[in-house]
C-alpha positions as a printed NumPy array, in Angstrom:
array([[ 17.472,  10.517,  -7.58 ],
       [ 18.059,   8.833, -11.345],
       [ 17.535,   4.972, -11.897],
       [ 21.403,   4.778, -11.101],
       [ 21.302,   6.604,  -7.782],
       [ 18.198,   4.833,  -6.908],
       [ 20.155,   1.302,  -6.247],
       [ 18.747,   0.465,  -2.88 ],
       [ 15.522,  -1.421,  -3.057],
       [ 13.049,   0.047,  -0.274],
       [ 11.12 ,  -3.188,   1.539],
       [  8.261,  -3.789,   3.205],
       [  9.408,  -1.714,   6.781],
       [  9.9  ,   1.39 ,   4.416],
       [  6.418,   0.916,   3.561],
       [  5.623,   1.121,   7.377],
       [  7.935,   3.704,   8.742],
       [  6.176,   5.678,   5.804],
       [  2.372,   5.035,   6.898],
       [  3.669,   6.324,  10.565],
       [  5.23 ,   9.385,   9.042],
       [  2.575,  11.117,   6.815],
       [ -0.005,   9.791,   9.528],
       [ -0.469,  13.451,  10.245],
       [ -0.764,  15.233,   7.2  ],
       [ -2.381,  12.14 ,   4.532],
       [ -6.097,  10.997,   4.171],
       [ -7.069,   7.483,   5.41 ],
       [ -9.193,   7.554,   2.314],
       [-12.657,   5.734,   1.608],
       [-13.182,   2.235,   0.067],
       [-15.894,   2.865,  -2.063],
       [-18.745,   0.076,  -3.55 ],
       [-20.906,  -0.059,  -6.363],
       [-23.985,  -2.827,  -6.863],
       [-23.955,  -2.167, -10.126],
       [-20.371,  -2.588, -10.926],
       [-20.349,  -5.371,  -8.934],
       [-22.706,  -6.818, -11.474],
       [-21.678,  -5.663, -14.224],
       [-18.39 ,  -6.72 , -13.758],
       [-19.289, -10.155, -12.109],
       [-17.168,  -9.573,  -9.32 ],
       [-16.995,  -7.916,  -6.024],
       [-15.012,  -4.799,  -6.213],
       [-13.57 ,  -2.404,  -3.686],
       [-12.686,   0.546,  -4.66 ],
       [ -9.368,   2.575,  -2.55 ],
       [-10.821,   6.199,  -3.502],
       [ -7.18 ,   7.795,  -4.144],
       [ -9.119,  10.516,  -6.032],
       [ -9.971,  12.002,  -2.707],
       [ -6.438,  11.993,  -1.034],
       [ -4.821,  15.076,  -0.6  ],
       [ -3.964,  16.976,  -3.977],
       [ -5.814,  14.82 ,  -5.475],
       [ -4.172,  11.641,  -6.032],
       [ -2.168,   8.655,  -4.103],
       [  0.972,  11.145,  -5.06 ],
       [  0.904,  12.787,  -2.028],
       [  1.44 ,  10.261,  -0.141],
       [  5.076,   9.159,  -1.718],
       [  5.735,  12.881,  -2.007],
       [  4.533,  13.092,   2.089],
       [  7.151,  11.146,   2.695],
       [ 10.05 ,  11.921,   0.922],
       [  9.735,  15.305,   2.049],
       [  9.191,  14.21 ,   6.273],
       [ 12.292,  12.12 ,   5.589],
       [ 15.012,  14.99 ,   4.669],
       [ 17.041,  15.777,   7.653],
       [ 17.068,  19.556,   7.98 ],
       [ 20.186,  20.901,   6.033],
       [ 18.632,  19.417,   2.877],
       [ 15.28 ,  20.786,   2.988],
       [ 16.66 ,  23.996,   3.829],
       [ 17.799,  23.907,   0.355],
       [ 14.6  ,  22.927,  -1.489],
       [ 13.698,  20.205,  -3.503],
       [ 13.19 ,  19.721,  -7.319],
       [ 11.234,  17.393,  -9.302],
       [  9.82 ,  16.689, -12.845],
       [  5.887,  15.723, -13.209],
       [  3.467,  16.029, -15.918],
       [  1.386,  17.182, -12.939],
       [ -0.328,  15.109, -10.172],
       [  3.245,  14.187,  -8.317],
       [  4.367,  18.195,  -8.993],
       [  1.498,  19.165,  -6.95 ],
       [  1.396,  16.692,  -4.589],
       [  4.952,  17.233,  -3.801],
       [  4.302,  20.942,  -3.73 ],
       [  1.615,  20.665,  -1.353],
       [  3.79 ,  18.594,   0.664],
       [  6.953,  21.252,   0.713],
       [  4.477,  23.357,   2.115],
       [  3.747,  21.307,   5.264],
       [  7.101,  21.489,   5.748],
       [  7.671,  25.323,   4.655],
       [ 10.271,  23.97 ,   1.874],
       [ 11.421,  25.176,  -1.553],
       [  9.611,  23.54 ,  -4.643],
       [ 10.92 ,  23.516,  -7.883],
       [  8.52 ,  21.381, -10.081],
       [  9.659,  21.19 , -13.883],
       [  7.022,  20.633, -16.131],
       [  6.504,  19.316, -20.544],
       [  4.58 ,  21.485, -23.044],
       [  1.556,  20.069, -23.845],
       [  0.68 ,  19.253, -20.103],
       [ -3.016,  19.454, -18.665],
       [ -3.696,  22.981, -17.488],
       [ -5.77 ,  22.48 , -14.755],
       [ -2.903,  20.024, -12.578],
       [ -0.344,  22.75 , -13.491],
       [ -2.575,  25.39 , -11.909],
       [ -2.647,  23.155,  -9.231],
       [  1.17 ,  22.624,  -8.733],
       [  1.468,  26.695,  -8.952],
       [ -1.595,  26.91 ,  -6.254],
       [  0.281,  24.789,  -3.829],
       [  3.164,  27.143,  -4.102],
       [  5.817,  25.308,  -6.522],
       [  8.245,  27.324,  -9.084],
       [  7.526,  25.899, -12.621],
       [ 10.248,  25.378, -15.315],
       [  8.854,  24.535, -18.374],
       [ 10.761,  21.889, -21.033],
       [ 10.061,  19.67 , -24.012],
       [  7.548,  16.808, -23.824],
       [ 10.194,  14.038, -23.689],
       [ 11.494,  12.376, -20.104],
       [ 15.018,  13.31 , -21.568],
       [ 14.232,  17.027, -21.609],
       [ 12.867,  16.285, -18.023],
       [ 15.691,  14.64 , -16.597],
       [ 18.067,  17.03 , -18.136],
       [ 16.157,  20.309, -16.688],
       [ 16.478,  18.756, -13.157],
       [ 20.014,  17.925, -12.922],
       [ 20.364,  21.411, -14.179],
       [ 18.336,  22.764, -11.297],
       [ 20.021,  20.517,  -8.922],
       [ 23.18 ,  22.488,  -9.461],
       [ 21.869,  26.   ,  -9.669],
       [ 19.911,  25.634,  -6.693],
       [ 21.803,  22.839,  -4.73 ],
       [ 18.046,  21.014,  -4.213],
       [ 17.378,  17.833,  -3.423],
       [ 16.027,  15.783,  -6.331],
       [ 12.507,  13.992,  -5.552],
       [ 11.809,  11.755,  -8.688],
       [  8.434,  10.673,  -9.179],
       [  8.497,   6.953,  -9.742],
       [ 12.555,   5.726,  -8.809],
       [ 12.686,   7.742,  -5.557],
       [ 12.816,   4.695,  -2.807],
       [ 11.056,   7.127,  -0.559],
       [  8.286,   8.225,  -2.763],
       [  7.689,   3.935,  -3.277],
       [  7.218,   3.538,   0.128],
       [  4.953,   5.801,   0.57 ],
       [  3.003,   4.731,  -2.476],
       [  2.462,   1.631,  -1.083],
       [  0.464,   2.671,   2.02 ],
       [ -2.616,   3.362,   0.211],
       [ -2.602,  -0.902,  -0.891],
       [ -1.372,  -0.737,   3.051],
       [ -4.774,   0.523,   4.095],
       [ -6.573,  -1.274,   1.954],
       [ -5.094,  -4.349,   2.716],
       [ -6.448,  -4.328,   6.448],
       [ -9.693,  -5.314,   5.525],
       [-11.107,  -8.421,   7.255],
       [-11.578, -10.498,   4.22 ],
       [ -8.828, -11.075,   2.123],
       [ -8.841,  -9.787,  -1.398],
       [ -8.459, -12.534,  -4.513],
       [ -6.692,  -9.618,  -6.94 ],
       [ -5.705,  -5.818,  -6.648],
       [ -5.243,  -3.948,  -9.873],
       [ -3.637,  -1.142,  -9.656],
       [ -2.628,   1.606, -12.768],
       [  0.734,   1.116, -13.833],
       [  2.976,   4.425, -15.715],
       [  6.673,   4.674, -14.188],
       [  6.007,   2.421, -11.696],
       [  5.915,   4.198,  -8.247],
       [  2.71 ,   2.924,  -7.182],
       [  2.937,  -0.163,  -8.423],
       [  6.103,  -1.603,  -6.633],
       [  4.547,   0.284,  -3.828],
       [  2.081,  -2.003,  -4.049],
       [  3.699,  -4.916,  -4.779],
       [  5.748,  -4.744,  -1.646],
       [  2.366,  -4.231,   0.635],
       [  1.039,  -7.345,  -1.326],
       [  4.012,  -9.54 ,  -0.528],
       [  4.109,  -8.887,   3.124],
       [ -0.137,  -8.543,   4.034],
       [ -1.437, -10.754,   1.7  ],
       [  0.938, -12.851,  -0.61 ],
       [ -2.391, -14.864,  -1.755],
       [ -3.36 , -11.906,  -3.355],
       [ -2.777, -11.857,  -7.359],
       [ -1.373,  -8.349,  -8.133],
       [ -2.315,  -7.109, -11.54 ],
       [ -1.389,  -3.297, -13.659],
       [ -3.852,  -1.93 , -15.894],
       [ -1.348,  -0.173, -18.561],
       [ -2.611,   2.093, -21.847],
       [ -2.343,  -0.148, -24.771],
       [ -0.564,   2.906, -26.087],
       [  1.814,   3.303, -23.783],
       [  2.094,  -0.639, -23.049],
       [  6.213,  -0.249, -21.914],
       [  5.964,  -2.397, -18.833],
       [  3.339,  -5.28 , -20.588],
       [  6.708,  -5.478, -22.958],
       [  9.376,  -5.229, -20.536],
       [  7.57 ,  -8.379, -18.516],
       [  7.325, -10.142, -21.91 ],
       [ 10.646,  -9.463, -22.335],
       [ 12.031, -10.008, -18.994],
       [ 13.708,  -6.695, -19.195],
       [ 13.128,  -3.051, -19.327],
       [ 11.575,  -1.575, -22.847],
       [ 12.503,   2.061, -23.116],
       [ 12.515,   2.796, -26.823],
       [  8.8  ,   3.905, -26.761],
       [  6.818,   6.561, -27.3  ],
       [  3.305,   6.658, -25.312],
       [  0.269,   7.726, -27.197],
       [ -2.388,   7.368, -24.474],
       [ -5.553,   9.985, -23.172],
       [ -4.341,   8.659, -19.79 ],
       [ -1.1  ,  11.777, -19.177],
       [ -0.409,  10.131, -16.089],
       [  0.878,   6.817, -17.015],
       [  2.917,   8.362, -19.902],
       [  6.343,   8.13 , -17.869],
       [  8.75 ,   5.284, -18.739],
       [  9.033,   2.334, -16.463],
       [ 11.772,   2.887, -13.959],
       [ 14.581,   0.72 , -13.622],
       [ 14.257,  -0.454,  -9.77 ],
       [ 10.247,  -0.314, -10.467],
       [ 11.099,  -2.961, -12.959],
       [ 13.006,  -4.872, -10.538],
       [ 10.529,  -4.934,  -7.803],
       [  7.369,  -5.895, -10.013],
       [  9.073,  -8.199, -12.015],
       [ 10.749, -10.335,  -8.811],
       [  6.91 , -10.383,  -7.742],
       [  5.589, -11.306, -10.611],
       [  2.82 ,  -8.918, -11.342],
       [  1.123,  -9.35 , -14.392],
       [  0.373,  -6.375, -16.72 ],
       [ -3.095,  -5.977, -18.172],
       [ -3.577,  -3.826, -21.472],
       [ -6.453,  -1.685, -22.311],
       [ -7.154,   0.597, -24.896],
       [ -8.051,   4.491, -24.293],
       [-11.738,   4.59 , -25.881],
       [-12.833,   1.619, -23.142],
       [-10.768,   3.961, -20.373],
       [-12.994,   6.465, -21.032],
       [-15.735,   4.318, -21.261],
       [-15.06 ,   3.15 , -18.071],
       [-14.562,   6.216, -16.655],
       [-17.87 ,   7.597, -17.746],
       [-19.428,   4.824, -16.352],
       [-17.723,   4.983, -12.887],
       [-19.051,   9.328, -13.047],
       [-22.786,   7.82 , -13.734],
       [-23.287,   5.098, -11.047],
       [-20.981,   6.252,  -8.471],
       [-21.119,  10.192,  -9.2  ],
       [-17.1  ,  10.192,  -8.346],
       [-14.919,  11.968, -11.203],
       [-11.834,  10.024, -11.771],
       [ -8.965,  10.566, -14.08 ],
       [ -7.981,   8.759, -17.078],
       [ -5.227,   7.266, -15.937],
       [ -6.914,   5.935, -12.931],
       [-10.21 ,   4.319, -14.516],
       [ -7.527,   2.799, -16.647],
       [ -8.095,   0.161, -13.52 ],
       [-11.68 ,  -0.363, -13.56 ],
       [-11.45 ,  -0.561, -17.515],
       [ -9.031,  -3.273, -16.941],
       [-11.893,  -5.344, -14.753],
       [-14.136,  -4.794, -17.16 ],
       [-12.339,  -6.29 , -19.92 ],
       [-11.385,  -9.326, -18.606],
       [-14.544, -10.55 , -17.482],
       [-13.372, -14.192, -17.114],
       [-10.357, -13.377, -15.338],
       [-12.172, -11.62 , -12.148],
       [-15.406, -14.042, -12.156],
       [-16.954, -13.927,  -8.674],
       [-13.827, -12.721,  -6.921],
       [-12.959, -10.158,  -4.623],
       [-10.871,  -7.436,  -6.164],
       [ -9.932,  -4.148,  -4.743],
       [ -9.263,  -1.242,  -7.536],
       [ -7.075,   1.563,  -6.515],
       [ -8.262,   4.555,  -8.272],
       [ -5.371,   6.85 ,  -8.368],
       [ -6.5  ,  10.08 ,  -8.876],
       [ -9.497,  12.95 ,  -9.768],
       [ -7.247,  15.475, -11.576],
       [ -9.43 ,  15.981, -14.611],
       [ -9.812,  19.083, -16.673],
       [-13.786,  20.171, -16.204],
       [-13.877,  22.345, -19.299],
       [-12.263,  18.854, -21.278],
       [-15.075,  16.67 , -19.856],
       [-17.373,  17.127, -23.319],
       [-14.531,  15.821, -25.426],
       [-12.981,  13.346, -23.542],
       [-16.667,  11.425, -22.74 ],
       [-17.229,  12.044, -26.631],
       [-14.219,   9.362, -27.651],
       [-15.998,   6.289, -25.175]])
């Protein structure tokens, strides 16, 4: 499903039917707390430990769900995606619950460990350029050899909905929450998100911590409309997709606001989030807790819950990536 296929807007009862339908096969997972983040950041933070969902990352849960939802003449015939990794194994992992085809294509230059991880969980790998072009192009390819069904990883109104059950759960707390930062790449997530927000807890300020080098949707908000002409330069390989077109839509008719940050205080952050919590979390989820951190004023004796999105990091790339904080 392109950004042109992809014209219905999922709502809020999407978000539910999803919760319902990967209730059996997704983690309710932990919300974690830290003393001395809390102080150090001068606010009270939860933290929705995505790293510890299934595959993990919060991708399985979209992926969950778009897969539960074909009717049976479709997933007979597979499915197909593109992923720099984390939403190629999470939707291969979910294919498997089901016993359907995967066909996950995947960029040169990609992190070696998730791509072990997509072929683990059973997924065919097609390999392609580095650009979303090359991408898109392999899958409609693949859609016609193979006649399967196309699961995008950030447009897919399914894969949304089901993003936005992790803010879901976290949202049923008994207090409410002041702010919920959230990472931000193509989008899924976050519009996920946004749409849990609106209907649990519209007092709730929703915020997306973006790479400074791959700022696309801080510009597109600026600009009041979608920024594509970019080229991401970010340690953070999740968030390197461009913003998708109905992702825009949704965060920018709830008017999230986009929070920059640059890689070294990512990794920073993520260091520091390995030494007081002993959790290992992904670039391109401490992105989040980076973006706390930086805005010191912003958060000052709040309550804001941090979704960290996912624990796919590299161990033998540990050394060099805690070298650039």
């Amino acid at each position: 499903m392109n950004d042109t296929a992809a014209s219905v807007l999922p709502t809020f009862d999407d978000v539910l039917a999803a919760a319902a339908r990967i209730a059996p096969h997704a983690h309710v997972t932990p919300v974690l707390r830290s003393r001395t983040l809390d102080a150090l950041a001068g606010c009270e933070l939860h933290f929705k430990a995505e790293h510890l969902q299934r595959a993990g990352a919060f991708k399985f849960r979209g992926a969950c769900n778009a897969i539960w939802s074909l009717d049976e003449a479709t997933a007979a015939r597979g499915v197909v995606t593109h992923s720099s990794g984390n939403h190629g194994a999470a939707l291969a992992l979910a294919a498997r619950t089901r016993g359907v085809a995967c066909h996950v294509v995947v960029p040169e230059g990609a992190v070696a460990a998730k791509l072990a991880a997509i072929e683990a969980y059973g997924a065919t790998l097609h390999r392609c350029a580095p650009t979303i072009a090359a991408r898109e192009a392999r899958c409609a390819e693949l859609q016609v050899q193979l006649g399967a069904e196309l699961v995008h990883p950030y447009t897919d109104p399914r894969v949304i909905a089901g993003q936005g059950t992790a803010a879901l759960e976290l949202l049923c707390a008994p207090e409410p929450f002041d702010a919920l930062v959230v990472p931000v790449g193509g989008g899924g997530l976050a519009a996920g998100t946004a749409l849990s927000v609106a209907a649990r807890s519209p007092g709730t300020r929703l915020y997306l911590a973006e790479p400074a080098g791959a700022a696309e949707t801080f510009a597109s908000m600026q600009r009041g409309e979608r920024v594509t002409d970019f080229t991401p330069d970010t340690v953070c390989d999740g968030l390197r997709g461009t913003l998708g077109a109905i992702n825009f839509a949704m965060l920018h008719a709830h008017g999230a606001q986009v929070l920059t940050v640059e890689d070294a205080d990512t990794v920073a952050a993520m260091r520091l989030f390995w030494q007081r919590t002993k959790q290992i979390v992904e670039p391109s989820s401490a992105v989040a807790l980076a973006a706390v951190l930086g805005s010191p004023a912003r958060f000052a004796g709040q309550r804001v819950g941090v979704v960290l999105s996912g624990g796919n990091v590299d161990p033998d790339a540990l050394p060099a990536l805690f070298a650039r904080a």
